PDB file of C-alpha atoms and ligand atoms in Angstrom:
ATOM      1  CA  MET A   1      88.962 -10.377 -11.637  1.00 47.00           C
ATOM      2  CA  LYS A   2      88.433  -6.735 -11.463  1.00 50.00           C
ATOM      3  CA  ASN A   3      85.713  -7.196 -14.032  1.00 53.00           C
ATOM      4  CA  ILE A   4      83.834  -9.955 -12.143  1.00 50.00           C
ATOM      5  CA  PHE A   5      83.975  -7.792  -8.968  1.00 48.00           C
ATOM      6  CA  TYR A   6      82.458  -4.868 -10.876  1.00 50.00           C
ATOM      7  CA  SER A   7      79.671  -6.979 -12.277  1.00 50.00           C
ATOM      8  CA  VAL A   8      78.753  -8.354  -8.836  1.00 46.00           C
ATOM      9  CA  PHE A   9      78.702  -4.892  -7.502  1.00 46.00           C
ATOM     10  CA  VAL A  10      76.619  -3.513 -10.222  1.00 45.00           C
ATOM     11  CA  GLY A  11      74.235  -6.549 -10.039  1.00 45.00           C
ATOM     12  CA  LEU A  12      73.828  -6.067  -6.190  1.00 43.00           C
ATOM     13  CA  PHE A  13      73.187  -2.338  -6.753  1.00 43.00           C
ATOM     14  CA  LEU A  14      70.473  -3.048  -9.395  1.00 42.00           C
ATOM     15  CA  MET A  15      68.826  -5.676  -7.061  1.00 45.00           C
ATOM     16  CA  VAL A  16      68.721  -3.057  -4.209  1.00 42.00           C
ATOM     17  CA  SER A  17      67.522  -0.495  -6.619  1.00 42.00           C
ATOM     18  CA  CYS A  18      64.735  -2.759  -7.847  1.00 41.00           C
ATOM     19  CA  GLN A  19      63.685  -3.712  -4.404  1.00 44.00           C
ATOM     20  CA  SER A  20      63.621  -0.238  -3.056  1.00 46.00           C
ATOM     21  CA  GLU A  21      61.152   0.771  -5.931  1.00 48.00           C
ATOM     22  CA  PRO A  22      57.609   0.881  -4.592  1.00 50.00           C
ATOM     23  CA  ARG A  23      55.614  -2.072  -5.725  1.00 53.00           C
ATOM     24  CA  LYS A  24      53.010  -1.081  -8.119  1.00 54.00           C
ATOM     25  CA  ILE A  25      49.564  -2.440  -7.351  1.00 54.00           C
ATOM     26  CA  VAL A  26      47.455  -3.141 -10.247  1.00 53.00           C
ATOM     27  CA  PRO A  27      43.875  -3.174  -8.990  1.00 51.00           C
ATOM     28  CA  GLU A  28      41.522  -5.808 -10.400  1.00 58.00           C
ATOM     29  CA  VAL A  29      38.632  -3.308 -10.028  1.00 54.00           C
ATOM     30  CA  PRO A  30      38.857   0.405 -10.488  1.00 53.00           C
ATOM     31  CA  LEU A  31      39.484   2.164  -7.217  1.00 57.00           C
ATOM     32  CA  VAL A  32      36.990   4.751  -7.858  1.00 58.00           C
ATOM     33  CA  ALA A  33      33.521   3.318  -8.024  1.00 60.00           C
ATOM     34  CA  VAL A  34      31.768   4.253 -11.193  1.00 59.00           C
ATOM     35  CA  PRO A  35      28.094   4.721 -10.556  1.00 62.00           C
ATOM     36  CA  ALA A  36      25.784   2.964 -12.765  1.00 66.00           C
ATOM     37  CA  LYS A  37      24.533   5.328 -15.399  1.00 72.00           C
ATOM     38  CA  VAL A  38      21.474   7.057 -13.985  1.00 72.00           C
ATOM     39  CA  VAL A  39      18.860   7.864 -16.580  1.00 73.00           C
ATOM     40  CA  ALA A  40      16.697  10.746 -15.682  1.00 72.00           C
ATOM     41  CA  PRO A  41      12.969   9.979 -16.085  1.00 70.00           C
ATOM     42  CA  LYS A  42      11.868  11.388 -19.444  1.00 75.00           C
ATOM     43  CA  LYS A  43       9.802  14.359 -18.783  1.00 82.00           C
ATOM     44  CA  VAL A  44       6.395  14.109 -20.602  1.00 90.00           C
ATOM     45  CA  ALA A  45       5.390  17.356 -22.242  1.00 95.00           C
ATOM     46  CA  ALA A  46       1.848  18.655 -21.376  1.00 96.00           C
ATOM     47  CA  ASP A  47      -0.640  18.602 -24.253  1.00 97.00           C
ATOM     48  CA  ALA A  48      -2.581  21.728 -25.284  1.00 97.00           C
ATOM     49  CA  ALA A  49      -5.599  21.145 -23.089  1.00 97.00           C
ATOM     50  CA  THR A  50      -3.401  20.706 -20.040  1.00 97.00           C
ATOM     51  CA  ILE A  51      -1.442  23.925 -20.874  1.00 98.00           C
ATOM     52  CA  LEU A  52      -4.774  25.761 -21.336  1.00 98.00           C
ATOM     53  CA  SER A  53      -6.119  24.591 -18.008  1.00 97.00           C
ATOM     54  CA  LYS A  54      -3.248  25.886 -15.956  1.00 97.00           C
ATOM     55  CA  LYS A  55      -3.450  29.189 -14.075  1.00 97.00           C
ATOM     56  CA  GLU A  56      -2.093  31.906 -16.455  1.00 98.00           C
ATOM     57  CA  VAL A  57       0.991  33.797 -15.379  1.00 98.00           C
ATOM     58  CA  PRO A  58       0.113  37.500 -15.699  1.00 98.00           C
ATOM     59  CA  ILE A  59       2.236  39.239 -18.395  1.00 98.00           C
ATOM     60  CA  LEU A  60       2.448  43.038 -18.870  1.00 98.00           C
ATOM     61  CA  CYS A  61       3.251  44.624 -22.142  1.00 98.00           C
ATOM     62  CA  TYR A  62       4.799  48.272 -22.276  1.00 98.00           C
ATOM     63  CA  HIS A  63       5.755  50.321 -25.173  1.00 98.00           C
ATOM     64  CA  ASN A  64       6.687  54.016 -24.626  1.00 98.00           C
ATOM     65  CA  ILE A  65       7.696  55.329 -21.160  1.00 98.00           C
ATOM     66  CA  ARG A  66       7.685  59.074 -21.521  1.00 97.00           C
ATOM     67  CA  ASP A  67       5.520  62.064 -20.735  1.00 97.00           C
ATOM     68  CA  PHE A  68       2.515  63.061 -22.773  1.00 96.00           C
ATOM     69  CA  SER A  69       0.068  65.885 -22.596  1.00 95.00           C
ATOM     70  CA  ALA A  70      -3.571  65.754 -21.838  1.00 94.00           C
ATOM     71  CA  SER A  71      -4.453  66.632 -25.374  1.00 95.00           C
ATOM     72  CA  ALA A  72      -2.412  63.595 -26.834  1.00 96.00           C
ATOM     73  CA  SER A  73      -4.230  61.181 -28.993  1.00 96.00           C
ATOM     74  CA  GLY A  74      -5.968  58.087 -27.682  1.00 95.00           C
ATOM     75  CA  ASN A  75      -3.385  55.897 -29.145  1.00 93.00           C
ATOM     76  CA  ILE A  76      -0.382  57.681 -27.624  1.00 96.00           C
ATOM     77  CA  LYS A  77      -2.103  57.431 -24.291  1.00 95.00           C
ATOM     78  CA  VAL A  78      -2.614  53.781 -24.624  1.00 95.00           C
ATOM     79  CA  TYR A  79       0.936  52.982 -25.888  1.00 97.00           C
ATOM     80  CA  THR A  80       2.643  55.459 -23.410  1.00 98.00           C
ATOM     81  CA  VAL A  81       3.181  55.280 -19.600  1.00 98.00           C
ATOM     82  CA  LYS A  82       4.722  58.328 -17.884  1.00 98.00           C
ATOM     83  CA  PRO A  83       7.981  57.757 -16.052  1.00 98.00           C
ATOM     84  CA  PRO A  84       6.572  58.455 -12.614  1.00 98.00           C
ATOM     85  CA  ALA A  85       3.712  56.083 -13.292  1.00 98.00           C
ATOM     86  CA  PHE A  86       5.993  53.328 -14.475  1.00 98.00           C
ATOM     87  CA  ALA A  87       8.112  53.867 -11.326  1.00 98.00           C
ATOM     88  CA  GLN A  88       5.067  53.518  -9.158  1.00 98.00           C
ATOM     89  CA  GLN A  89       3.864  50.497 -11.024  1.00 98.00           C
ATOM     90  CA  MET A  90       7.094  48.619 -10.444  1.00 98.00           C
ATOM     91  CA  LYS A  91       7.095  49.491  -6.738  1.00 98.00           C
ATOM     92  CA  ALA A  92       3.444  48.483  -6.394  1.00 98.00           C
ATOM     93  CA  LEU A  93       4.279  45.132  -7.905  1.00 98.00           C
ATOM     94  CA  ALA A  94       7.223  44.589  -5.527  1.00 98.00           C
ATOM     95  CA  ASP A  95       5.245  45.834  -2.596  1.00 98.00           C
ATOM     96  CA  ALA A  96       2.530  43.304  -3.360  1.00 98.00           C
ATOM     97  CA  GLY A  97       5.104  40.476  -3.506  1.00 98.00           C
ATOM     98  CA  TYR A  98       5.237  39.812  -7.223  1.00 98.00           C
ATOM     99  CA  GLU A  99       8.484  38.250  -8.636  1.00 98.00           C
ATOM    100  CA  THR A 100       9.284  38.476 -12.183  1.00 98.00           C
ATOM    101  CA  ILE A 101       9.831  35.319 -14.267  1.00 98.00           C
ATOM    102  CA  LEU A 102      11.223  34.802 -17.638  1.00 98.00           C
ATOM    103  CA  PRO A 103      10.349  32.808 -20.711  1.00 98.00           C
ATOM    104  CA  GLU A 104      12.286  29.646 -19.791  1.00 98.00           C
ATOM    105  CA  GLN A 105      10.582  29.447 -16.451  1.00 98.00           C
ATOM    106  CA  LEU A 106       7.276  30.063 -18.053  1.00 98.00           C
ATOM    107  CA  TYR A 107       7.832  27.243 -20.638  1.00 98.00           C
ATOM    108  CA  ASN A 108       8.887  24.822 -17.974  1.00 98.00           C
ATOM    109  CA  TYR A 109       5.748  25.584 -15.818  1.00 98.00           C
ATOM    110  CA  LEU A 110       3.398  25.339 -18.858  1.00 98.00           C
ATOM    111  CA  VAL A 111       5.074  22.227 -20.488  1.00 98.00           C
ATOM    112  CA  PHE A 112       6.707  20.372 -17.624  1.00 97.00           C
ATOM    113  CA  ASP A 113       4.776  21.554 -14.618  1.00 96.00           C
ATOM    114  CA  GLY A 114       8.095  23.402 -13.369  1.00 97.00           C
ATOM    115  CA  PRO A 115       7.944  25.530 -10.267  1.00 97.00           C
ATOM    116  CA  LEU A 116       7.018  29.170 -10.021  1.00 98.00           C
ATOM    117  CA  PRO A 117       7.317  31.787  -7.309  1.00 98.00           C
ATOM    118  CA  ALA A 118       4.194  32.367  -5.174  1.00 98.00           C
ATOM    119  CA  LYS A 119       3.216  35.459  -7.211  1.00 98.00           C
ATOM    120  CA  PRO A 120       4.860  35.336 -10.574  1.00 98.00           C
ATOM    121  CA  ILE A 121       4.563  38.096 -13.170  1.00 98.00           C
ATOM    122  CA  MET A 122       6.398  38.835 -16.529  1.00 98.00           C
ATOM    123  CA  ILE A 123       7.134  42.207 -17.638  1.00 98.00           C
ATOM    124  CA  THR A 124       7.644  42.742 -21.386  1.00 98.00           C
ATOM    125  CA  PHE A 125       8.453  45.712 -23.657  1.00 98.00           C
ATOM    126  CA  ASP A 126       7.764  45.912 -27.387  1.00 98.00           C
ATOM    127  CA  ASP A 127       9.191  48.095 -30.139  1.00 98.00           C
ATOM    128  CA  THR A 128      12.760  48.811 -29.028  1.00 98.00           C
ATOM    129  CA  ARG A 129      12.347  52.292 -27.446  1.00 98.00           C
ATOM    130  CA  GLU A 130      15.472  53.590 -25.787  1.00 98.00           C
ATOM    131  CA  GLU A 131      13.677  54.620 -22.668  1.00 98.00           C
ATOM    132  CA  GLN A 132      12.792  50.988 -21.980  1.00 98.00           C
ATOM    133  CA  PHE A 133      16.549  50.630 -21.363  1.00 98.00           C
ATOM    134  CA  SER A 134      17.196  53.920 -19.568  1.00 98.00           C
ATOM    135  CA  ILE A 135      14.092  54.145 -17.546  1.00 98.00           C
ATOM    136  CA  GLY A 136      12.463  50.789 -17.760  1.00 98.00           C
ATOM    137  CA  ALA A 137      15.420  48.471 -16.812  1.00 98.00           C
ATOM    138  CA  ALA A 138      16.733  51.088 -14.321  1.00 98.00           C
ATOM    139  CA  GLU A 139      13.489  51.116 -12.413  1.00 98.00           C
ATOM    140  CA  MET A 140      13.128  47.421 -12.446  1.00 98.00           C
ATOM    141  CA  LYS A 141      16.612  46.920 -11.200  1.00 98.00           C
ATOM    142  CA  LYS A 142      15.547  48.524  -7.727  1.00 98.00           C
ATOM    143  CA  TYR A 143      13.405  45.484  -7.126  1.00 98.00           C
ATOM    144  CA  GLY A 144      15.557  42.865  -8.749  1.00 98.00           C
ATOM    145  CA  PHE A 145      12.979  42.509 -11.495  1.00 98.00           C
ATOM    146  CA  LYS A 146      14.027  41.071 -14.927  1.00 98.00           C
ATOM    147  CA  GLY A 147      12.040  41.700 -18.235  1.00 98.00           C
ATOM    148  CA  VAL A 148      11.673  40.541 -21.824  1.00 99.00           C
ATOM    149  CA  PHE A 149      12.471  43.101 -24.520  1.00 98.00           C
ATOM    150  CA  PHE A 150      10.931  42.331 -27.974  1.00 98.00           C
ATOM    151  CA  ILE A 151      13.097  44.175 -30.589  1.00 98.00           C
ATOM    152  CA  MET A 152      12.108  45.047 -34.051  1.00 98.00           C
ATOM    153  CA  THR A 153      15.411  44.953 -35.693  1.00 98.00           C
ATOM    154  CA  VAL A 154      14.941  47.657 -38.284  1.00 98.00           C
ATOM    155  CA  SER A 155      14.941  50.245 -35.438  1.00 98.00           C
ATOM    156  CA  ILE A 156      18.186  49.287 -33.805  1.00 98.00           C
ATOM    157  CA  ASN A 157      20.598  52.288 -33.536  1.00 98.00           C
ATOM    158  CA  ARG A 158      18.030  54.676 -34.809  1.00 98.00           C
ATOM    159  CA  PRO A 159      17.476  57.935 -32.731  1.00 98.00           C
ATOM    160  CA  GLY A 160      15.017  57.267 -29.954  1.00 98.00           C
ATOM    161  CA  TYR A 161      15.633  53.545 -30.145  1.00 98.00           C
ATOM    162  CA  MET A 162      18.119  51.174 -28.413  1.00 98.00           C
ATOM    163  CA  SER A 163      21.515  50.659 -29.632  1.00 98.00           C
ATOM    164  CA  LYS A 164      23.142  47.176 -30.250  1.00 98.00           C
ATOM    165  CA  GLU A 165      25.242  47.857 -27.234  1.00 98.00           C
ATOM    166  CA  GLN A 166      22.135  48.584 -25.028  1.00 98.00           C
ATOM    167  CA  ILE A 167      20.411  45.434 -26.225  1.00 98.00           C
ATOM    168  CA  LYS A 168      23.576  43.429 -25.464  1.00 98.00           C
ATOM    169  CA  THR A 169      23.725  45.056 -21.975  1.00 98.00           C
ATOM    170  CA  LEU A 170      20.086  44.096 -21.197  1.00 98.00           C
ATOM    171  CA  SER A 171      20.953  40.462 -22.062  1.00 98.00           C
ATOM    172  CA  ASP A 172      24.219  40.440 -20.054  1.00 98.00           C
ATOM    173  CA  ASP A 173      22.204  41.915 -17.173  1.00 98.00           C
ATOM    174  CA  GLY A 174      19.941  38.852 -17.149  1.00 98.00           C
ATOM    175  CA  HIS A 175      17.041  40.326 -19.110  1.00 98.00           C
ATOM    176  CA  VAL A 176      15.612  38.249 -22.119  1.00 98.00           C
ATOM    177  CA  VAL A 177      15.768  39.538 -25.649  1.00 98.00           C
ATOM    178  CA  GLY A 178      13.089  38.462 -27.940  1.00 98.00           C
ATOM    179  CA  ALA A 179      12.160  39.137 -31.609  1.00 98.00           C
ATOM    180  CA  HIS A 180       9.358  41.382 -32.854  1.00 98.00           C
ATOM    181  CA  THR A 181      10.024  41.085 -36.598  1.00 98.00           C
ATOM    182  CA  TRP A 182      12.158  43.389 -38.804  1.00 98.00           C
ATOM    183  CA  ASP A 183       9.825  46.271 -39.414  1.00 98.00           C
ATOM    184  CA  HIS A 184       6.663  45.489 -37.465  1.00 97.00           C
ATOM    185  CA  HIS A 185       4.430  44.408 -40.380  1.00 97.00           C
ATOM    186  CA  MET A 186       1.675  42.051 -39.119  1.00 97.00           C
ATOM    187  CA  VAL A 187       2.191  38.373 -39.613  1.00 97.00           C
ATOM    188  CA  THR A 188      -1.243  37.869 -40.937  1.00 97.00           C
ATOM    189  CA  LYS A 189      -0.116  39.600 -44.301  1.00 97.00           C
ATOM    190  CA  TYR A 190       3.168  37.606 -45.046  1.00 97.00           C
ATOM    191  CA  ALA A 191       3.721  35.826 -48.225  1.00 95.00           C
ATOM    192  CA  GLY A 192       6.786  34.470 -49.888  1.00 95.00           C
ATOM    193  CA  ASP A 193      10.097  35.759 -48.443  1.00 97.00           C
ATOM    194  CA  ASP A 194       8.362  37.873 -45.835  1.00 98.00           C
ATOM    195  CA  TRP A 195       8.740  34.872 -43.399  1.00 97.00           C
ATOM    196  CA  ASN A 196      12.494  34.947 -43.841  1.00 98.00           C
ATOM    197  CA  THR A 197      12.833  38.631 -43.584  1.00 98.00           C
ATOM    198  CA  GLN A 198      10.490  39.179 -40.607  1.00 98.00           C
ATOM    199  CA  LEU A 199      11.148  35.872 -38.576  1.00 98.00           C
ATOM    200  CA  VAL A 200      14.409  34.188 -39.531  1.00 98.00           C
ATOM    201  CA  LYS A 201      16.715  37.092 -40.285  1.00 98.00           C
ATOM    202  CA  PRO A 202      15.837  39.188 -37.100  1.00 98.00           C
ATOM    203  CA  LYS A 203      16.323  36.099 -34.882  1.00 98.00           C
ATOM    204  CA  ALA A 204      19.818  35.600 -36.449  1.00 98.00           C
ATOM    205  CA  LYS A 205      20.609  39.299 -36.025  1.00 98.00           C
ATOM    206  CA  LEU A 206      19.593  39.439 -32.426  1.00 98.00           C
ATOM    207  CA  GLU A 207      21.514  36.230 -31.573  1.00 98.00           C
ATOM    208  CA  GLU A 208      24.550  37.750 -33.372  1.00 98.00           C
ATOM    209  CA  ILE A 209      24.252  40.734 -30.854  1.00 98.00           C
ATOM    210  CA  ILE A 210      23.630  39.011 -27.650  1.00 98.00           C
ATOM    211  CA  GLY A 211      25.524  35.838 -28.387  1.00 98.00           C
ATOM    212  CA  LYS A 212      22.609  33.654 -27.063  1.00 98.00           C
ATOM    213  CA  PRO A 213      19.748  31.896 -28.688  1.00 98.00           C
ATOM    214  CA  VAL A 214      16.579  33.991 -29.231  1.00 98.00           C
ATOM    215  CA  THR A 215      13.534  31.685 -28.466  1.00 98.00           C
ATOM    216  CA  ASP A 216      10.566  34.181 -28.064  1.00 98.00           C
ATOM    217  CA  PHE A 217       8.600  36.201 -30.587  1.00 98.00           C
ATOM    218  CA  ALA A 218       5.931  38.808 -30.026  1.00 98.00           C
ATOM    219  CA  TYR A 219       3.356  39.446 -32.895  1.00 98.00           C
ATOM    220  CA  PRO A 220       3.187  42.986 -34.079  1.00 98.00           C
ATOM    221  CA  PHE A 221      -0.084  44.503 -32.790  1.00 97.00           C
ATOM    222  CA  GLY A 222      -0.693  41.067 -31.190  1.00 97.00           C
ATOM    223  CA  LEU A 223      -2.140  40.027 -34.456  1.00 98.00           C
ATOM    224  CA  TRP A 224      -1.765  36.274 -35.449  1.00 97.00           C
ATOM    225  CA  ASN A 225      -3.533  33.606 -37.464  1.00 96.00           C
ATOM    226  CA  THR A 226      -3.208  29.748 -37.533  1.00 95.00           C
ATOM    227  CA  ALA A 227      -1.314  29.940 -40.756  1.00 95.00           C
ATOM    228  CA  ALA A 228       1.569  31.937 -39.082  1.00 97.00           C
ATOM    229  CA  ILE A 229       2.194  29.379 -36.260  1.00 98.00           C
ATOM    230  CA  PRO A 230       3.873  26.680 -38.279  1.00 97.00           C
ATOM    231  CA  GLU A 231       6.119  29.357 -39.791  1.00 97.00           C
ATOM    232  CA  ILE A 232       7.009  30.630 -36.380  1.00 98.00           C
ATOM    233  CA  LYS A 233       7.808  27.098 -35.162  1.00 97.00           C
ATOM    234  CA  LYS A 234       9.846  26.354 -38.280  1.00 97.00           C
ATOM    235  CA  SER A 235      11.843  29.567 -37.501  1.00 97.00           C
ATOM    236  CA  ASP A 236      12.877  27.884 -34.210  1.00 97.00           C
ATOM    237  CA  TYR A 237      10.922  30.088 -31.739  1.00 98.00           C
ATOM    238  CA  LYS A 238       9.590  28.161 -28.723  1.00 98.00           C
ATOM    239  CA  MET A 239       6.782  30.685 -27.639  1.00 98.00           C
ATOM    240  CA  GLY A 240       4.837  33.406 -29.362  1.00 98.00           C
ATOM    241  CA  TYR A 241       3.131  36.303 -27.526  1.00 98.00           C
ATOM    242  CA  ILE A 242      -0.118  37.925 -28.390  1.00 98.00           C
ATOM    243  CA  LEU A 243      -2.164  40.552 -26.518  1.00 98.00           C
ATOM    244  CA  SER A 244      -5.337  39.937 -24.443  1.00 96.00           C
ATOM    245  CA  THR A 245      -7.361  38.006 -27.099  1.00 96.00           C
ATOM    246  CA  LYS A 246      -8.146  34.364 -26.834  1.00 96.00           C
ATOM    247  CA  ARG A 247      -5.416  31.761 -27.056  1.00 97.00           C
ATOM    248  CA  ASP A 248      -5.286  29.058 -29.762  1.00 97.00           C
ATOM    249  CA  SER A 249      -6.748  25.804 -28.691  1.00 97.00           C
ATOM    250  CA  VAL A 250      -4.017  23.720 -30.555  1.00 97.00           C
ATOM    251  CA  ASP A 251      -1.000  25.879 -29.966  1.00 98.00           C
ATOM    252  CA  PRO A 252      -1.259  27.857 -26.765  1.00 98.00           C
ATOM    253  CA  LEU A 253       2.453  28.098 -26.532  1.00 98.00           C
ATOM    254  CA  TYR A 254       2.354  30.330 -29.584  1.00 98.00           C
ATOM    255  CA  THR A 255      -0.552  32.506 -28.286  1.00 98.00           C
ATOM    256  CA  ILE A 256       0.775  33.443 -24.829  1.00 98.00           C
ATOM    257  CA  ARG A 257      -1.487  36.298 -23.540  1.00 98.00           C
ATOM    258  CA  ARG A 258      -0.296  39.734 -22.303  1.00 98.00           C
ATOM    259  CA  ILE A 259      -2.167  43.053 -21.481  1.00 98.00           C
ATOM    260  CA  ILE A 260      -0.911  46.455 -22.482  1.00 98.00           C
ATOM    261  CA  VAL A 261      -0.594  48.748 -19.362  1.00 98.00           C
ATOM    262  CA  SER A 262      -2.261  51.783 -20.739  1.00 97.00           C
ATOM    263  CA  GLY A 263      -1.091  55.309 -19.959  1.00 97.00           C
ATOM    264  CA  THR A 264      -4.681  56.170 -18.787  1.00 96.00           C
ATOM    265  CA  TRP A 265      -4.591  53.575 -16.047  1.00 97.00           C
ATOM    266  CA  SER A 266      -3.999  54.266 -12.303  1.00 97.00           C
ATOM    267  CA  THR A 267      -1.623  51.965 -10.553  1.00 98.00           C
ATOM    268  CA  ASP A 268      -4.488  50.496  -8.667  1.00 97.00           C
ATOM    269  CA  GLY A 269      -6.241  49.931 -11.979  1.00 97.00           C
ATOM    270  CA  MET A 270      -3.307  48.070 -13.304  1.00 98.00           C
ATOM    271  CA  MET A 271      -3.188  45.875 -10.217  1.00 98.00           C
ATOM    272  CA  ARG A 272      -6.965  45.104 -10.622  1.00 97.00           C
ATOM    273  CA  SER A 273      -6.396  44.260 -14.378  1.00 97.00           C
ATOM    274  CA  ILE A 274      -3.634  41.867 -13.404  1.00 97.00           C
ATOM    275  CA  ASP A 275      -6.222  39.971 -11.388  1.00 96.00           C
ATOM    276  CA  SER A 276      -9.148  40.118 -13.692  1.00 97.00           C
ATOM    277  CA  SER A 277      -7.288  39.495 -17.057  1.00 97.00           C
ATOM    278  CA  PHE A 278      -5.504  36.308 -16.230  1.00 97.00           C
ATOM    279  CA  LYS A 279      -7.520  33.208 -15.352  1.00 90.00           C
TER     280      LYS A 279
HETATM  281 ZN1   ZN B   1       5.109  46.232 -31.503  1.00 63.03          ZN
END
């Protein structure tokens, strides 16, 4: 009798328990609507003729930023801008409303018709000089400018040149680090393993330093030929930068034009060259 009473009691208790449990609703359709997969329209890359027909973005090329005497050689004067002149040039660009762009934006503009600021400009530095970091980047910072630093890897950590840490800092600060070969030999002379030494290894080394892909390459002395372009593509660079000579009709992305800002130029002269050199 006691057992039956106990069983009924437990049974009632279980019934009550079961009823008090919230009813689980199993929806027949998912409660959260899953949007139909949106496929972005495939962007069509511009062909060479279209790229060549676009208005060029002015690109400046700097080397040394330091003082030089009136008796310095012509070469030094061309490749060196005095620190006060560099400061004045950055101010003039900012006052004129220029905004710096970086390679990714240039690529998207040239290939996919991406947007640009009203007055775009790119500021680049070749050859790894230390003052590009201590003076160049510091002056640019006053105006929110970002630049592209083409590094020849043989010079890293040498006296007068940037250290690994400085290169990493530039990258972390939003500047772009590009490759400028291992030891500045011109690409028109490469044979055999030179391509690996000058194009592949420096890219890997820079990527190891900055922890980001390196996609831009500047030709030493701005010298290039059509034989070099397939090798540069194969080495996984997206763009190649020359100086103020004519672009290649087939591969304009591997012959992006720049002008060297000469130490003999006035700031006004530089501003005029920006207008006259890029069509
Ligand atoms: Zn160089």
